[in-house]
CSV table of C-alpha atoms and ligand atoms in Angstrom, one decimal:
chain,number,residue,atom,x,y,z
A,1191,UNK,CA,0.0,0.0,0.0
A,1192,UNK,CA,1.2,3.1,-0.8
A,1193,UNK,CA,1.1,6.7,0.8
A,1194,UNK,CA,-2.2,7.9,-1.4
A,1195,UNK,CA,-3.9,4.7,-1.2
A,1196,UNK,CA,-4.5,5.5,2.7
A,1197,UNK,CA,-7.6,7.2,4.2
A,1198,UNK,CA,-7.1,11.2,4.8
A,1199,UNK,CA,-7.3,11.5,8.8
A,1200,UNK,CA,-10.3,13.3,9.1
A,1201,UNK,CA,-9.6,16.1,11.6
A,1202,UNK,CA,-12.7,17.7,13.4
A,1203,UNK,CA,-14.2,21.3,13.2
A,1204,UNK,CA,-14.9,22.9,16.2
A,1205,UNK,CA,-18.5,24.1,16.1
A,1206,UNK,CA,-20.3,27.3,16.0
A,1207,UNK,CA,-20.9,26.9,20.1
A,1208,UNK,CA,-16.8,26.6,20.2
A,1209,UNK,CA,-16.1,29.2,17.4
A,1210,UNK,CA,-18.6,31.8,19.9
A,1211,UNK,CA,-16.7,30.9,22.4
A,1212,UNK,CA,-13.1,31.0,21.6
A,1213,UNK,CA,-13.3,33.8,19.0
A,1214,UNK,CA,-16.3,35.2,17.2
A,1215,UNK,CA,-18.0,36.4,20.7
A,1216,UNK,CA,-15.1,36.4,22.9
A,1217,UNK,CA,-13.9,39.8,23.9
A,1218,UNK,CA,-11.3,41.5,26.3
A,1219,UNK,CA,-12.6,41.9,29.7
A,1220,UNK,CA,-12.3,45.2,31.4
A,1221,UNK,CA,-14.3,44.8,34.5
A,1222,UNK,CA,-14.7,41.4,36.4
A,1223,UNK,CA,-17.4,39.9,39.3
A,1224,UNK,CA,-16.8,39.0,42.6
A,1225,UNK,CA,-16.5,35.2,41.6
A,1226,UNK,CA,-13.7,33.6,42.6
A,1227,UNK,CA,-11.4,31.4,39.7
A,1228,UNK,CA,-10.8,27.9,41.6
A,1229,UNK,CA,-7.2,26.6,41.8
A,1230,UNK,CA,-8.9,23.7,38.8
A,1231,UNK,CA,-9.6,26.4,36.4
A,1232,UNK,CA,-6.2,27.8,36.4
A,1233,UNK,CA,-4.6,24.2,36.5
A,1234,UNK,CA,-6.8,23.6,33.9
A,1235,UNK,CA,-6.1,26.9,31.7
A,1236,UNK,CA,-2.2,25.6,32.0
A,1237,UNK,CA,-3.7,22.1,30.8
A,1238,UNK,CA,-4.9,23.4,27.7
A,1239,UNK,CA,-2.3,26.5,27.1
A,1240,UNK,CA,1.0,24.3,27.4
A,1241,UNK,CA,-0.4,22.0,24.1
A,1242,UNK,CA,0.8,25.1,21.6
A,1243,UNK,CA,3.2,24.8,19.5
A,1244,UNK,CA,7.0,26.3,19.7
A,1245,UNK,CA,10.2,25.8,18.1
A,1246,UNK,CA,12.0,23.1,18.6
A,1247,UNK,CA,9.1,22.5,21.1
A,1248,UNK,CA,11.2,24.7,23.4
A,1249,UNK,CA,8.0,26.0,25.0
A,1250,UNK,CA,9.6,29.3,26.7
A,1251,UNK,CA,6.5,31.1,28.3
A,1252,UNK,CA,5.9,30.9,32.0
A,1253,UNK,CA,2.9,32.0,34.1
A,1254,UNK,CA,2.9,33.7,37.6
A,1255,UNK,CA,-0.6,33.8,38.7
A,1256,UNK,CA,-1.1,36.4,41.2
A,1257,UNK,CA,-4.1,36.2,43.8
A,1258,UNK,CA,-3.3,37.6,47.3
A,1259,UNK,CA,-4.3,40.8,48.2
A,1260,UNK,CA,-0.6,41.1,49.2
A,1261,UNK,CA,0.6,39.9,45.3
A,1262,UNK,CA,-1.6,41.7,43.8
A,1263,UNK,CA,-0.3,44.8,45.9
A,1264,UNK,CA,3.2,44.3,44.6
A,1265,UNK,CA,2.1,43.9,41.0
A,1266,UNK,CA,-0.1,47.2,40.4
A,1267,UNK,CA,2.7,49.2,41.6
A,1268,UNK,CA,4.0,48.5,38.6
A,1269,UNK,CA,1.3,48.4,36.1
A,1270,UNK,CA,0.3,51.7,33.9
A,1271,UNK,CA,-1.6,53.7,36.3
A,1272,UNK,CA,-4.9,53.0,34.0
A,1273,UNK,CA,-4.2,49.5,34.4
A,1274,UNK,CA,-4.3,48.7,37.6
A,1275,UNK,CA,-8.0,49.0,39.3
A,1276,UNK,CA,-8.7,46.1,36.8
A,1277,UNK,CA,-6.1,44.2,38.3
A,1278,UNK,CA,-6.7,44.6,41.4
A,1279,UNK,CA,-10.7,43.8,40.1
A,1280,UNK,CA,-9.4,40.9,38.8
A,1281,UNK,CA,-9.7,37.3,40.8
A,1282,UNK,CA,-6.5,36.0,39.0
A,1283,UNK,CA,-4.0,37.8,37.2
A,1284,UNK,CA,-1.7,35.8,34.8
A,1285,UNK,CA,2.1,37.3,34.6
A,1286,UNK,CA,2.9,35.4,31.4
A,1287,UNK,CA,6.8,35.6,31.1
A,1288,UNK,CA,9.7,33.5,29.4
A,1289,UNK,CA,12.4,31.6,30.4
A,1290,UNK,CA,15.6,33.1,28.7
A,1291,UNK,CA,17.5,29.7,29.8
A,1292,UNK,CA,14.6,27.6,28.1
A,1293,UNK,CA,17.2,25.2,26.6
A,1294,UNK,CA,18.4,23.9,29.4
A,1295,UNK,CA,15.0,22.2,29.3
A,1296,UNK,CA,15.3,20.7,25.8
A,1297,UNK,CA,17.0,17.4,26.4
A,1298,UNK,CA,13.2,16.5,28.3
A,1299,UNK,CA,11.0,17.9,25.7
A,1300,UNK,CA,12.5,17.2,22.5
A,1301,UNK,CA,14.4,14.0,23.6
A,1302,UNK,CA,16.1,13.1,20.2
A,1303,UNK,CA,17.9,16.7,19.6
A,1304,UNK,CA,17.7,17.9,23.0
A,1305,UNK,CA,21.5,17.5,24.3
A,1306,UNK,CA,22.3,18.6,21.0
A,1307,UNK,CA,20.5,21.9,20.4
A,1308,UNK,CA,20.9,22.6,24.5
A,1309,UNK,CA,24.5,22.6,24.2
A,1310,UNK,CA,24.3,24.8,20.7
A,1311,UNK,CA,22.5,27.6,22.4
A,1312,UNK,CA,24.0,28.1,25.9
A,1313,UNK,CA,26.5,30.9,24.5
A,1314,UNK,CA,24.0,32.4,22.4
A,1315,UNK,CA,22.6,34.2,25.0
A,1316,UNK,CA,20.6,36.8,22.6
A,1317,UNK,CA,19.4,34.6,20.1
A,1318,UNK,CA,17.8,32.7,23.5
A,1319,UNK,CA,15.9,35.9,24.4
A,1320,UNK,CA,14.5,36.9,21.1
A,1321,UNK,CA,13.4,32.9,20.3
A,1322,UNK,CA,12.1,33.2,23.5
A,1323,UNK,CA,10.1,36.5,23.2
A,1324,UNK,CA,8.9,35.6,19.5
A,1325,UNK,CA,7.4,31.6,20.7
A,1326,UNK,CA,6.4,32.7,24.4
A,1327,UNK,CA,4.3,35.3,22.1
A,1328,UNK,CA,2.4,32.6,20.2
A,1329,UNK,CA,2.2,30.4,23.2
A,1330,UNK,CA,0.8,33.3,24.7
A,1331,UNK,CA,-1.9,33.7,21.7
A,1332,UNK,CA,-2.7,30.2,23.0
A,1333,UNK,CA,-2.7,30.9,26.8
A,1334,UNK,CA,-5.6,33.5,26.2
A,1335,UNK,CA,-7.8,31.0,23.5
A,1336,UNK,CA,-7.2,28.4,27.3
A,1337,UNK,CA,-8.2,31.3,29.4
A,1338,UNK,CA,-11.8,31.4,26.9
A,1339,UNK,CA,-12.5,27.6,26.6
A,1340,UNK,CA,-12.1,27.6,30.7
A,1341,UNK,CA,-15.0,29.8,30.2
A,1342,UNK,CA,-13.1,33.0,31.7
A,1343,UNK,CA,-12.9,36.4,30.3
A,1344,UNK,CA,-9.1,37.4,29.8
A,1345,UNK,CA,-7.8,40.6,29.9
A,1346,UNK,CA,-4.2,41.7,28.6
A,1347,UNK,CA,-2.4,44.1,29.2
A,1348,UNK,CA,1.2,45.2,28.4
A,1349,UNK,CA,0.9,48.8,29.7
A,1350,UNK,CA,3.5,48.2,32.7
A,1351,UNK,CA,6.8,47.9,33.8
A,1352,UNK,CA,8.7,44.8,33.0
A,1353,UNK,CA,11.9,45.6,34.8
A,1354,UNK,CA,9.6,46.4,37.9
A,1355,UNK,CA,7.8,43.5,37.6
A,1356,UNK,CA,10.9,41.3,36.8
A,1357,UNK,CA,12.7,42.8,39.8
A,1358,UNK,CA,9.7,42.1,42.5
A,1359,UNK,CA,8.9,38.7,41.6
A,1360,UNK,CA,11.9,36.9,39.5
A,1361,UNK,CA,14.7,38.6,40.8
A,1362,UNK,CA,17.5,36.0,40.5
A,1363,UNK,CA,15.8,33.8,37.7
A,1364,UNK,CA,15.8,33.4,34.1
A,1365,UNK,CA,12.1,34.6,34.1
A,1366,UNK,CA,11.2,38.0,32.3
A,1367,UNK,CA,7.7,39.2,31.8
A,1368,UNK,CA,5.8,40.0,28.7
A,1369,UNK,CA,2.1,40.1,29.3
A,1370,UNK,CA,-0.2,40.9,32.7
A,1371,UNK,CA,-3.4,38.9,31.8
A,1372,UNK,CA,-6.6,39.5,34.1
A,1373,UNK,CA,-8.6,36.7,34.6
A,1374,UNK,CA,-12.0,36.4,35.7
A,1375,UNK,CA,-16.0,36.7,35.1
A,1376,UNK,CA,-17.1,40.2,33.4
A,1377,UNK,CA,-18.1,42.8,35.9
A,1378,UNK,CA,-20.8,45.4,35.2
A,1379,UNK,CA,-20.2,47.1,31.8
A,1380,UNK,CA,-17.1,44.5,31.2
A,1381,UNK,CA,-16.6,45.2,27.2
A,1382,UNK,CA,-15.3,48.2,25.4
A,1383,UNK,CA,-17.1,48.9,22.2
A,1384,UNK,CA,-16.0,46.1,19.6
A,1385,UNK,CA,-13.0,47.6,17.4
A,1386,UNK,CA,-13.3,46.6,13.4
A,1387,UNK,CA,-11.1,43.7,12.2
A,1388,UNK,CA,-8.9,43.8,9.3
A,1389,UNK,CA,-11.1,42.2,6.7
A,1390,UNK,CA,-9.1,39.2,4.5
A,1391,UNK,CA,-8.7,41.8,1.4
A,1392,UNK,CA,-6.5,43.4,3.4
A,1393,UNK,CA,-4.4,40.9,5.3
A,1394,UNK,CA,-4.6,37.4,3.3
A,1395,UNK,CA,-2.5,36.9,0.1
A,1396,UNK,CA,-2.7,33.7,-1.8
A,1397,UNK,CA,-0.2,32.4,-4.4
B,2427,FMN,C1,-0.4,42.6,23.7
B,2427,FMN,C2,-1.6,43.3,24.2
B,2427,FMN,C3,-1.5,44.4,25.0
B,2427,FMN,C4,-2.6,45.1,25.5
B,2427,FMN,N1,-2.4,46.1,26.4
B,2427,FMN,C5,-3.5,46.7,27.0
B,2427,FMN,C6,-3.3,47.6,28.1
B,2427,FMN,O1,-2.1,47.9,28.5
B,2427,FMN,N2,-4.4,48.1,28.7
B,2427,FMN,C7,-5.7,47.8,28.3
B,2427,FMN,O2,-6.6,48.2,28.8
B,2427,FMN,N3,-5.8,46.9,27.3
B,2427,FMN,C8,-4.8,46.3,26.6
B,2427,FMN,N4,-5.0,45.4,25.7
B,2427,FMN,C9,-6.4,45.0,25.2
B,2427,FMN,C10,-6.7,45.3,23.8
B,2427,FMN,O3,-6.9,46.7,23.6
B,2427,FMN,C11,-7.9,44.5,23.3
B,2427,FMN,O4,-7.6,43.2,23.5
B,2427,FMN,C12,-8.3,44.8,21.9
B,2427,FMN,O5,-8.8,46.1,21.8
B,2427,FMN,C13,-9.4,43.9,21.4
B,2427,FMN,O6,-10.6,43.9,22.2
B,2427,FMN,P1,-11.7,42.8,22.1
B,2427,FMN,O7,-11.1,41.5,22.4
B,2427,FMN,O8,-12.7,43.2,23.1
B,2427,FMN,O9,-12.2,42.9,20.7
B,2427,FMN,C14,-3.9,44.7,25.2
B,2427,FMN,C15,-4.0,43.5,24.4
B,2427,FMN,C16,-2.9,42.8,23.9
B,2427,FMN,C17,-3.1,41.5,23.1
């Protein structure tokens, strides 16, 4: 048997309940309820989230999620001062960051290259950060579509200060943060109005 005599895997198509929820119909929350986000929804956010795709499966992004009074003290300092009442709003708030020495990690999650590609980045110290930045970015795409199918509002927000922010809570570590994401249930008047999209005669090319 050949390669085309097999059967195309039929993949599924999430349906027009999951399209609502994860895109069409899902918006960025600017006010949250008084409902608490269980320790299970957050696990289960990181459940779904950590299934994107990176490369060299490298996975760089890590998540702080602050919910103390006293944490969430520490962060707004350093947020934009129009960011921070919907922080401290916020049940959970997500400090999505990545891991400049993410290769030290690749002999576990790409076993066959791992020794191999940690040993060709540990003196390439900027070529770490900016393939970290660029794939914690798209894992971070992912973390907010996890943050949705949890059935949570997200809210992100990169008006702060990362070196603050770095300095309070990863002082020491190969941590730097990228993203403050609140998390919760939309408040009273949660959604500012919808902003157009760029429509796909303006964005897609085909050749
Ligand atoms: C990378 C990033 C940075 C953002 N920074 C902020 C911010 O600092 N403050 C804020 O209020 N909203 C911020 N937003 C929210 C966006 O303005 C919002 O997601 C966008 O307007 C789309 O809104 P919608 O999801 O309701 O359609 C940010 C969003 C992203 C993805």
């Amino acid at each position: 048997m050949s390669l085309t005599d097999r059967e195309p895997q039929a993949l599924d198509v999430l349906d027009d309940a999951g399209r609502k929820v994860l895109f069409t119909e899902a918006r960025t929350a600017n006010t949250f309820a008084e409902v608490a986000v269980s320790d299970d929804e957050l696990a289960l956010i990181w459940d779904l989230a950590r299934w994107s795709p990176s490369a060299a499966n490298g996975q760089p992004l890590r998540v702080l999620f602050v919910r103390t009074d006293e944490g969430k003290e520490r962060l707004v300092r350093h947020l934009d001062e129009g960011n921070r009442a919907k922080s401290l709003q916020a049940p959970a708030v997500a400090v999505l960051a990545y891991d400049v020495d993410f290769h030290e990690q690749m002999p576990t999650v790409f076993p066959a290259r791992g020794d191999m590609l940690r040993a060709a980045f540990a003196d390439q110290t900027e070529k770490r950060e900016s393939l970290a930045a660029y794939n914690s970015a798209l894992q971070t795409g992912v973390f907010l579509l996890a943050v949705r199918a949890a059935g949570l509002a997200a809210g992100p927000m990169a008006g702060f200060d990362r070196a603050g922010v770095d300095e309070e809570f990863f002082a020491g570590t190969s941590w730097r943060s990228h993203l403050v994401v609140n998390i919760g249930h939309p408040g009273a008047d949660p959604w500012f109005p919808r902003l157009p999209r760029v429509p796909a005669e303006d964005a897609v090319a085909y050749a």
